[in-house]
């Protein structure tokens, strides 16, 4: 039974405040923190109420009594109570970031009271597969000043070993860095919010660097690695057109462009290649490339079953990005994963560009057989999750 819930402001990886929650039960303890997006989807729940994080914390404290004495193992009841005290359909009173941190901290306290690792508490006997890591190595968009228009260019190592995959993606990151140093000997090269490189190149030049690095590391280490892209296209879609650094494309031209680069460069996964409202465009693109690439919906689906359902009905995308704080509770997150899987869609669980060292997404990914996990290639708040995957793999193998 829940005895106390403590909320506090802590730093995220951008140096902004985020919320951390501690839950104390009779014989358990759990702690979780919320991440923060920057290229957020329009249909995500509200991260914080009007008035910001302090207002949300205050709002919860005034209603915390509702949770005291509740059973921490009854996750659906906890999450229903979060919705009830908020009273809106987008967490605009409590804030979805506060809701998700409470929801996860309660679940972790329940796991702790049973003496179980979090992934095992959530997934039981079926929690035995580590998602394949997808790591951002070069990019721009809203995550970096002066980078590419496409937000993220990523490395996907696909071996059966989580450890090898994690190291392979980090090696691709390193290799991209070497290539940039050679190419721009007199310019200082930086890192974006997710610790991917930033360099003054157009998108095609950058894709070529990443594709080469992926191929070279793959050959060197004898491991299958594929390149991937997150366009985050809503962030450069204005007045009906896609605005790149060096060109402007109509929606039809954007679909052709994505199809071409997928085919020419062997891109294995494309996320948000079109605007977040363009279900029909997503469906058309999926018809063209869905048999050779994962077409992932992030801002279009926002981890929301209602929106995923529209996608399923139209054949838009074939993969759903899962970000727990886009929807605000663990229960809603698990519903989105299950609904996607039941309808034949793959899933990829994801960090946000602003992160803490919280590792919940790894545990959720392992618990529910999520295929991929996007959580960077390097950087403290990213390696917290990557290293957790290595630990869990060791634990699963040792059993
Ligand atoms: P965000 O973006 O975390 O900055 O919203 C990440 C993504 O688009 O996948
Ligand atoms: Zn995205």
mmCIF file of N, CA, C and O in Angstrom, residues 99-176:
data_model
loop_
_atom_site.group_PDB
_atom_site.id
_atom_site.type_symbol
_atom_site.label_atom_id
_atom_site.label_comp_id
_atom_site.label_asym_id
_atom_site.label_seq_id
_atom_site.Cartn_x
_atom_site.Cartn_y
_atom_site.Cartn_z
ATOM 1 N N UNK A 99 2.380 12.979 -14.486
ATOM 2 C CA UNK A 99 1.597 11.738 -14.445
ATOM 3 C C UNK A 99 2.470 10.521 -14.749
ATOM 4 O O UNK A 99 2.430 9.515 -14.029
ATOM 5 N N UNK A 100 3.294 10.609 -15.793
ATOM 6 C CA UNK A 100 4.082 9.421 -16.169
ATOM 7 C C UNK A 100 5.129 9.105 -15.101
ATOM 8 O O UNK A 100 5.393 7.931 -14.806
ATOM 9 N N UNK A 101 5.705 10.132 -14.491
ATOM 10 C CA UNK A 101 6.711 9.873 -13.455
ATOM 11 C C UNK A 101 6.065 9.198 -12.239
ATOM 12 O O UNK A 101 6.638 8.274 -11.653
ATOM 13 N N UNK A 102 4.868 9.622 -11.883
ATOM 14 C CA UNK A 102 4.157 8.975 -10.765
ATOM 15 C C UNK A 102 3.791 7.542 -11.142
ATOM 16 O O UNK A 102 4.033 6.594 -10.380
ATOM 17 N N UNK A 103 3.231 7.385 -12.327
ATOM 18 C CA UNK A 103 2.791 6.073 -12.796
ATOM 19 C C UNK A 103 3.947 5.067 -12.774
ATOM 20 O O UNK A 103 3.818 3.943 -12.269
ATOM 21 N N UNK A 104 5.097 5.484 -13.292
ATOM 22 C CA UNK A 104 6.264 4.592 -13.347
ATOM 23 C C UNK A 104 6.849 4.343 -11.963
ATOM 24 O O UNK A 104 7.267 3.226 -11.638
ATOM 25 N N UNK A 105 6.878 5.378 -11.129
ATOM 26 C CA UNK A 105 7.453 5.209 -9.783
ATOM 27 C C UNK A 105 6.612 4.241 -8.958
ATOM 28 O O UNK A 105 7.148 3.430 -8.193
ATOM 29 N N UNK A 106 5.290 4.295 -9.123
ATOM 30 C CA UNK A 106 4.418 3.348 -8.417
ATOM 31 C C UNK A 106 4.719 1.920 -8.887
ATOM 32 O O UNK A 106 4.879 1.006 -8.076
ATOM 33 N N UNK A 107 4.831 1.732 -10.194
ATOM 34 C CA UNK A 107 5.101 0.394 -10.736
ATOM 35 C C UNK A 107 6.449 -0.130 -10.244
ATOM 36 O O UNK A 107 6.597 -1.313 -9.921
ATOM 37 N N UNK A 108 7.424 0.775 -10.189
ATOM 38 C CA UNK A 108 8.743 0.348 -9.709
ATOM 39 C C UNK A 108 8.704 -0.006 -8.226
ATOM 40 O O UNK A 108 9.399 -0.933 -7.789
ATOM 41 N N UNK A 109 7.902 0.710 -7.458
ATOM 42 C CA UNK A 109 7.763 0.389 -6.031
ATOM 43 C C UNK A 109 7.111 -0.983 -5.869
ATOM 44 O O UNK A 109 7.505 -1.784 -5.014
ATOM 45 N N UNK A 110 6.133 -1.268 -6.722
ATOM 46 C CA UNK A 110 5.467 -2.574 -6.664
ATOM 47 C C UNK A 110 6.465 -3.685 -7.008
ATOM 48 O O UNK A 110 6.523 -4.716 -6.332
ATOM 49 N N UNK A 111 7.272 -3.456 -8.047
ATOM 50 C CA UNK A 111 8.286 -4.439 -8.434
ATOM 51 C C UNK A 111 9.252 -4.660 -7.277
ATOM 52 O O UNK A 111 9.592 -5.797 -6.929
ATOM 53 N N UNK A 112 9.667 -3.570 -6.676
ATOM 54 C CA UNK A 112 10.618 -3.627 -5.566
ATOM 55 C C UNK A 112 10.029 -4.393 -4.370
ATOM 56 O O UNK A 112 10.716 -5.195 -3.729
ATOM 57 N N UNK A 113 8.758 -4.184 -4.100
ATOM 58 C CA UNK A 113 8.145 -4.861 -2.952
ATOM 59 C C UNK A 113 8.057 -6.366 -3.190
ATOM 60 O O UNK A 113 7.991 -7.148 -2.249
ATOM 61 N N UNK A 114 8.051 -6.764 -4.450
ATOM 62 C CA UNK A 114 8.020 -8.197 -4.763
ATOM 63 C C UNK A 114 9.420 -8.761 -4.994
ATOM 64 O O UNK A 114 9.557 -9.952 -5.292
ATOM 65 N N UNK A 115 10.414 -7.900 -4.915
ATOM 66 C CA UNK A 115 11.793 -8.354 -5.110
ATOM 67 C C UNK A 115 12.098 -8.719 -6.555
ATOM 68 O O UNK A 115 12.967 -9.558 -6.819
ATOM 69 N N UNK A 116 11.388 -8.129 -7.498
ATOM 70 C CA UNK A 116 11.588 -8.463 -8.914
ATOM 71 C C UNK A 116 12.244 -7.315 -9.669
ATOM 72 O O UNK A 116 11.981 -6.152 -9.381
ATOM 73 N N UNK A 117 13.094 -7.649 -10.673
ATOM 74 C CA UNK A 117 13.536 -6.601 -11.592
ATOM 75 C C UNK A 117 12.291 -6.007 -12.267
ATOM 76 O O UNK A 117 11.302 -6.710 -12.484
ATOM 77 N N UNK A 118 12.377 -4.725 -12.616
ATOM 78 C CA UNK A 118 11.206 -4.024 -13.148
ATOM 79 C C UNK A 118 10.656 -4.706 -14.405
ATOM 80 O O UNK A 118 9.453 -4.888 -14.561
ATOM 81 N N UNK A 119 11.564 -5.126 -15.315
ATOM 82 C CA UNK A 119 11.094 -5.737 -16.558
ATOM 83 C C UNK A 119 10.346 -7.033 -16.290
ATOM 84 O O UNK A 119 9.394 -7.383 -16.984
ATOM 85 N N UNK A 120 10.777 -7.742 -15.240
ATOM 86 C CA UNK A 120 10.157 -9.025 -14.946
ATOM 87 C C UNK A 120 8.802 -8.850 -14.262
ATOM 88 O O UNK A 120 7.858 -9.581 -14.519
ATOM 89 N N UNK A 121 8.735 -7.837 -13.404
ATOM 90 C CA UNK A 121 7.451 -7.493 -12.780
ATOM 91 C C UNK A 121 6.425 -7.180 -13.871
ATOM 92 O O UNK A 121 5.290 -7.639 -13.838
ATOM 93 N N UNK A 122 6.855 -6.402 -14.869
ATOM 94 C CA UNK A 122 5.930 -5.983 -15.932
ATOM 95 C C UNK A 122 5.597 -7.110 -16.897
ATOM 96 O O UNK A 122 4.455 -7.264 -17.310
ATOM 97 N N UNK A 123 6.601 -7.902 -17.261
ATOM 98 C CA UNK A 123 6.407 -8.843 -18.369
ATOM 99 C C UNK A 123 6.389 -10.307 -17.984
ATOM 100 O O UNK A 123 6.095 -11.157 -18.822
ATOM 101 N N UNK A 124 6.708 -10.617 -16.733
ATOM 102 C CA UNK A 124 6.696 -12.003 -16.269
ATOM 103 C C UNK A 124 7.602 -12.894 -17.093
ATOM 104 O O UNK A 124 8.680 -12.484 -17.531
ATOM 105 N N UNK A 125 7.115 -14.091 -17.368
ATOM 106 C CA UNK A 125 7.929 -15.099 -18.042
ATOM 107 C C UNK A 125 8.230 -14.736 -19.489
ATOM 108 O O UNK A 125 9.103 -15.317 -20.118
ATOM 109 N N UNK A 126 7.477 -13.775 -20.026
ATOM 110 C CA UNK A 126 7.664 -13.441 -21.442
ATOM 111 C C UNK A 126 8.661 -12.303 -21.659
ATOM 112 O O UNK A 126 8.921 -11.905 -22.778
ATOM 113 N N UNK A 127 9.200 -11.800 -20.553
ATOM 114 C CA UNK A 127 10.163 -10.704 -20.644
ATOM 115 C C UNK A 127 11.542 -11.277 -20.886
ATOM 116 O O UNK A 127 12.331 -11.471 -19.963
ATOM 117 N N UNK A 128 11.832 -11.616 -22.134
ATOM 118 C CA UNK A 128 13.121 -12.265 -22.380
ATOM 119 C C UNK A 128 13.807 -11.817 -23.655
ATOM 120 O O UNK A 128 14.740 -12.446 -24.109
ATOM 121 N N UNK A 129 13.331 -10.717 -24.260
ATOM 122 C CA UNK A 129 13.984 -10.242 -25.475
ATOM 123 C C UNK A 129 14.392 -8.788 -25.326
ATOM 124 O O UNK A 129 13.587 -7.967 -24.920
ATOM 125 N N UNK A 130 15.655 -8.494 -25.652
ATOM 126 C CA UNK A 130 16.122 -7.111 -25.560
ATOM 127 C C UNK A 130 15.857 -6.435 -26.908
ATOM 128 O O UNK A 130 16.264 -6.978 -27.946
ATOM 129 N N UNK A 131 15.206 -5.290 -26.908
ATOM 130 C CA UNK A 131 14.992 -4.602 -28.194
ATOM 131 C C UNK A 131 16.334 -4.249 -28.843
ATOM 132 O O UNK A 131 17.341 -4.063 -28.157
ATOM 133 N N UNK A 132 16.329 -4.176 -30.169
ATOM 134 C CA UNK A 132 17.554 -3.775 -30.886
ATOM 135 C C UNK A 132 17.737 -2.262 -30.759
ATOM 136 O O UNK A 132 16.809 -1.504 -31.050
ATOM 137 N N UNK A 133 18.924 -1.815 -30.375
ATOM 138 C CA UNK A 133 19.136 -0.380 -30.185
ATOM 139 C C UNK A 133 19.331 0.374 -31.498
ATOM 140 O O UNK A 133 20.003 -0.107 -32.404
ATOM 141 N N UNK A 134 18.723 1.531 -31.571
ATOM 142 C CA UNK A 134 18.824 2.410 -32.732
ATOM 143 C C UNK A 134 19.416 3.729 -32.209
ATOM 144 O O UNK A 134 18.805 4.376 -31.369
ATOM 145 N N UNK A 135 20.626 4.065 -32.684
ATOM 146 C CA UNK A 135 21.359 5.172 -32.056
ATOM 147 C C UNK A 135 21.597 6.349 -32.986
ATOM 148 O O UNK A 135 22.142 6.199 -34.087
ATOM 149 N N UNK A 136 21.230 7.522 -32.536
ATOM 150 C CA UNK A 136 21.403 8.765 -33.300
ATOM 151 C C UNK A 136 22.894 9.109 -33.394
ATOM 152 O O UNK A 136 23.570 9.223 -32.374
ATOM 153 N N UNK A 137 23.424 9.262 -34.620
ATOM 154 C CA UNK A 137 24.855 9.548 -34.765
ATOM 155 C C UNK A 137 25.152 10.885 -35.444
ATOM 156 O O UNK A 137 26.254 11.427 -35.313
ATOM 157 N N UNK A 138 24.191 11.426 -36.194
ATOM 158 C CA UNK A 138 24.432 12.703 -36.889
ATOM 159 C C UNK A 138 23.083 13.343 -37.144
ATOM 160 O O UNK A 138 22.124 12.648 -37.464
ATOM 161 N N UNK A 139 22.992 14.667 -36.980
ATOM 162 C CA UNK A 139 21.665 15.231 -37.186
ATOM 163 C C UNK A 139 21.559 16.727 -37.078
ATOM 164 O O UNK A 139 22.516 17.469 -37.303
ATOM 165 N N UNK A 140 20.370 17.159 -36.755
ATOM 166 C CA UNK A 140 20.069 18.581 -36.718
ATOM 167 C C UNK A 140 18.635 18.799 -36.315
ATOM 168 O O UNK A 140 18.221 18.397 -35.240
ATOM 169 N N UNK A 141 17.853 19.419 -37.216
ATOM 170 C CA UNK A 141 16.462 19.713 -36.898
ATOM 171 C C UNK A 141 16.381 20.600 -35.668
ATOM 172 O O UNK A 141 17.210 21.485 -35.467
ATOM 173 N N UNK A 142 15.416 20.318 -34.835
ATOM 174 C CA UNK A 142 15.238 21.125 -33.622
ATOM 175 C C UNK A 142 16.224 20.747 -32.516
ATOM 176 O O UNK A 142 16.241 21.352 -31.452
ATOM 177 N N UNK A 143 17.033 19.706 -32.760
ATOM 178 C CA UNK A 143 17.967 19.250 -31.724
ATOM 179 C C UNK A 143 19.336 19.900 -31.828
ATOM 180 O O UNK A 143 20.231 19.602 -31.047
ATOM 181 N N UNK A 144 19.542 20.747 -32.837
ATOM 182 C CA UNK A 144 20.884 21.287 -33.055
ATOM 183 C C UNK A 144 20.802 22.527 -33.926
ATOM 184 O O UNK A 144 19.964 22.606 -34.816
ATOM 185 N N UNK A 145 21.661 23.473 -33.668
ATOM 186 C CA UNK A 145 21.745 24.659 -34.524
ATOM 187 C C UNK A 145 22.760 24.375 -35.627
ATOM 188 O O UNK A 145 23.873 23.939 -35.349
ATOM 189 N N UNK A 146 22.385 24.611 -36.877
ATOM 190 C CA UNK A 146 23.347 24.485 -37.975
ATOM 191 C C UNK A 146 23.545 23.086 -38.513
ATOM 192 O O UNK A 146 24.436 22.858 -39.321
ATOM 193 N N UNK A 147 22.740 22.146 -38.077
ATOM 194 C CA UNK A 147 22.877 20.781 -38.571
ATOM 195 C C UNK A 147 22.023 20.536 -39.806
ATOM 196 O O UNK A 147 21.649 21.477 -40.509
ATOM 197 N N UNK A 148 21.722 19.269 -40.054
ATOM 198 C CA UNK A 148 20.901 18.907 -41.206
ATOM 199 C C UNK A 148 19.436 19.270 -40.952
ATOM 200 O O UNK A 148 19.041 19.535 -39.815
ATOM 201 N N UNK A 149 18.643 19.254 -42.008
ATOM 202 C CA UNK A 149 17.197 19.471 -41.846
ATOM 203 C C UNK A 149 16.562 18.212 -41.250
ATOM 204 O O UNK A 149 15.735 18.294 -40.344
ATOM 205 N N UNK A 150 16.973 17.055 -41.756
ATOM 206 C CA UNK A 150 16.514 15.793 -41.170
ATOM 207 C C UNK A 150 17.047 15.740 -39.738
ATOM 208 O O UNK A 150 18.232 15.970 -39.504
ATOM 209 N N UNK A 151 16.148 15.440 -38.794
ATOM 210 C CA UNK A 151 16.531 15.553 -37.384
ATOM 211 C C UNK A 151 17.575 14.527 -36.942
ATOM 212 O O UNK A 151 18.508 14.874 -36.215
ATOM 213 N N UNK A 152 17.403 13.273 -37.368
ATOM 214 C CA UNK A 152 18.288 12.230 -36.844
ATOM 215 C C UNK A 152 18.700 11.242 -37.931
ATOM 216 O O UNK A 152 17.864 10.784 -38.695
ATOM 217 N N UNK A 153 20.001 10.941 -37.981
ATOM 218 C CA UNK A 153 20.514 9.864 -38.817
ATOM 219 C C UNK A 153 21.087 8.830 -37.849
ATOM 220 O O UNK A 153 21.907 9.179 -36.998
ATOM 221 N N UNK A 154 20.612 7.604 -37.958
ATOM 222 C CA UNK A 154 20.863 6.642 -36.891
ATOM 223 C C UNK A 154 21.500 5.349 -37.381
ATOM 224 O O UNK A 154 21.396 4.984 -38.559
ATOM 225 N N UNK A 155 22.133 4.675 -36.425
ATOM 226 C CA UNK A 155 22.761 3.386 -36.670
ATOM 227 C C UNK A 155 21.932 2.306 -35.978
ATOM 228 O O UNK A 155 21.573 2.443 -34.810
ATOM 229 N N UNK A 156 21.604 1.247 -36.734
ATOM 230 C CA UNK A 156 20.816 0.134 -36.178
ATOM 231 C C UNK A 156 21.637 -1.137 -36.273
ATOM 232 O O UNK A 156 21.721 -1.734 -37.349
ATOM 233 N N UNK A 157 22.220 -1.566 -35.176
ATOM 234 C CA UNK A 157 22.961 -2.830 -35.181
ATOM 235 C C UNK A 157 21.970 -3.944 -34.862
ATOM 236 O O UNK A 157 21.181 -3.835 -33.936
ATOM 237 N N UNK A 158 22.030 -5.027 -35.661
ATOM 238 C CA UNK A 158 20.948 -6.018 -35.616
ATOM 239 C C UNK A 158 21.402 -7.416 -35.203
ATOM 240 O O UNK A 158 20.718 -8.393 -35.481
ATOM 241 N N UNK A 159 22.542 -7.523 -34.524
ATOM 242 C CA UNK A 159 22.974 -8.864 -34.112
ATOM 243 C C UNK A 159 22.088 -9.372 -32.983
ATOM 244 O O UNK A 159 21.239 -8.651 -32.463
ATOM 245 N N UNK A 160 22.295 -10.611 -32.567
ATOM 246 C CA UNK A 160 21.489 -11.171 -31.484
ATOM 247 C C UNK A 160 21.990 -10.756 -30.109
ATOM 248 O O UNK A 160 21.378 -11.077 -29.097
ATOM 249 N N UNK A 161 23.122 -10.057 -30.076
ATOM 250 C CA UNK A 161 23.678 -9.648 -28.791
ATOM 251 C C UNK A 161 23.443 -8.161 -28.541
ATOM 252 O O UNK A 161 23.892 -7.308 -29.307
ATOM 253 N N UNK A 162 22.732 -7.844 -27.478
ATOM 254 C CA UNK A 162 22.464 -6.441 -27.135
ATOM 255 C C UNK A 162 23.779 -5.706 -26.906
ATOM 256 O O UNK A 162 23.969 -4.565 -27.341
ATOM 257 N N UNK A 163 24.701 -6.402 -26.244
ATOM 258 C CA UNK A 163 25.992 -5.785 -25.948
ATOM 259 C C UNK A 163 26.739 -5.424 -27.231
ATOM 260 O O UNK A 163 27.223 -4.299 -27.393
ATOM 261 N N UNK A 164 26.821 -6.369 -28.161
ATOM 262 C CA UNK A 164 27.501 -6.085 -29.433
ATOM 263 C C UNK A 164 26.805 -4.943 -30.169
ATOM 264 O O UNK A 164 27.461 -4.097 -30.783
ATOM 265 N N UNK A 165 25.485 -4.927 -30.121
ATOM 266 C CA UNK A 165 24.737 -3.882 -30.822
ATOM 267 C C UNK A 165 25.026 -2.504 -30.243
ATOM 268 O O UNK A 165 25.224 -1.532 -30.964
ATOM 269 N N UNK A 166 25.043 -2.436 -28.920
ATOM 270 C CA UNK A 166 25.298 -1.162 -28.242
ATOM 271 C C UNK A 166 26.694 -0.650 -28.597
ATOM 272 O O UNK A 166 26.872 0.533 -28.937
ATOM 273 N N UNK A 167 27.679 -1.538 -28.568
ATOM 274 C CA UNK A 167 29.049 -1.118 -28.903
ATOM 275 C C UNK A 167 29.180 -0.776 -30.388
ATOM 276 O O UNK A 167 29.892 0.156 -30.756
ATOM 277 N N UNK A 168 28.477 -1.522 -31.233
ATOM 278 C CA UNK A 168 28.556 -1.247 -32.671
ATOM 279 C C UNK A 168 27.997 0.140 -32.982
ATOM 280 O O UNK A 168 28.591 0.904 -33.754
ATOM 281 N N UNK A 169 26.868 0.495 -32.390
ATOM 282 C CA UNK A 169 26.304 1.825 -32.640
ATOM 283 C C UNK A 169 27.249 2.917 -32.146
ATOM 284 O O UNK A 169 27.401 3.961 -32.796
ATOM 285 N N UNK A 170 27.899 2.680 -31.014
ATOM 286 C CA UNK A 170 28.859 3.670 -30.495
ATOM 287 C C UNK A 170 30.056 3.799 -31.442
ATOM 288 O O UNK A 170 30.590 4.895 -31.642
ATOM 289 N N UNK A 171 30.460 2.666 -32.040
ATOM 290 C CA UNK A 171 31.576 2.712 -32.999
ATOM 291 C C UNK A 171 31.193 3.476 -34.260
ATOM 292 O O UNK A 171 32.020 4.190 -34.840
ATOM 293 N N UNK A 172 29.960 3.327 -34.685
ATOM 294 C CA UNK A 172 29.501 4.096 -35.845
ATOM 295 C C UNK A 172 29.541 5.591 -35.503
ATOM 296 O O UNK A 172 29.981 6.413 -36.314
ATOM 297 N N UNK A 173 29.102 5.928 -34.304
ATOM 298 C CA UNK A 173 29.165 7.327 -33.858
ATOM 299 C C UNK A 173 30.605 7.842 -33.931
ATOM 300 O O UNK A 173 30.886 8.921 -34.457
ATOM 301 N N UNK A 174 31.512 7.033 -33.433
ATOM 302 C CA UNK A 174 32.940 7.406 -33.445
ATOM 303 C C UNK A 174 33.448 7.563 -34.884
ATOM 304 O O UNK A 174 34.157 8.518 -35.216
ATOM 305 N N UNK A 175 33.068 6.625 -35.729
ATOM 306 C CA UNK A 175 33.504 6.640 -37.134
ATOM 307 C C UNK A 175 32.964 7.877 -37.853
ATOM 308 O O UNK A 175 33.688 8.512 -38.637
ATOM 309 N N UNK A 176 31.735 8.233 -37.585
ATOM 310 C CA UNK A 176 31.167 9.445 -38.189
ATOM 311 C C UNK A 176 31.985 10.655 -37.737
ATOM 312 O O UNK A 176 32.326 11.528 -38.547
#
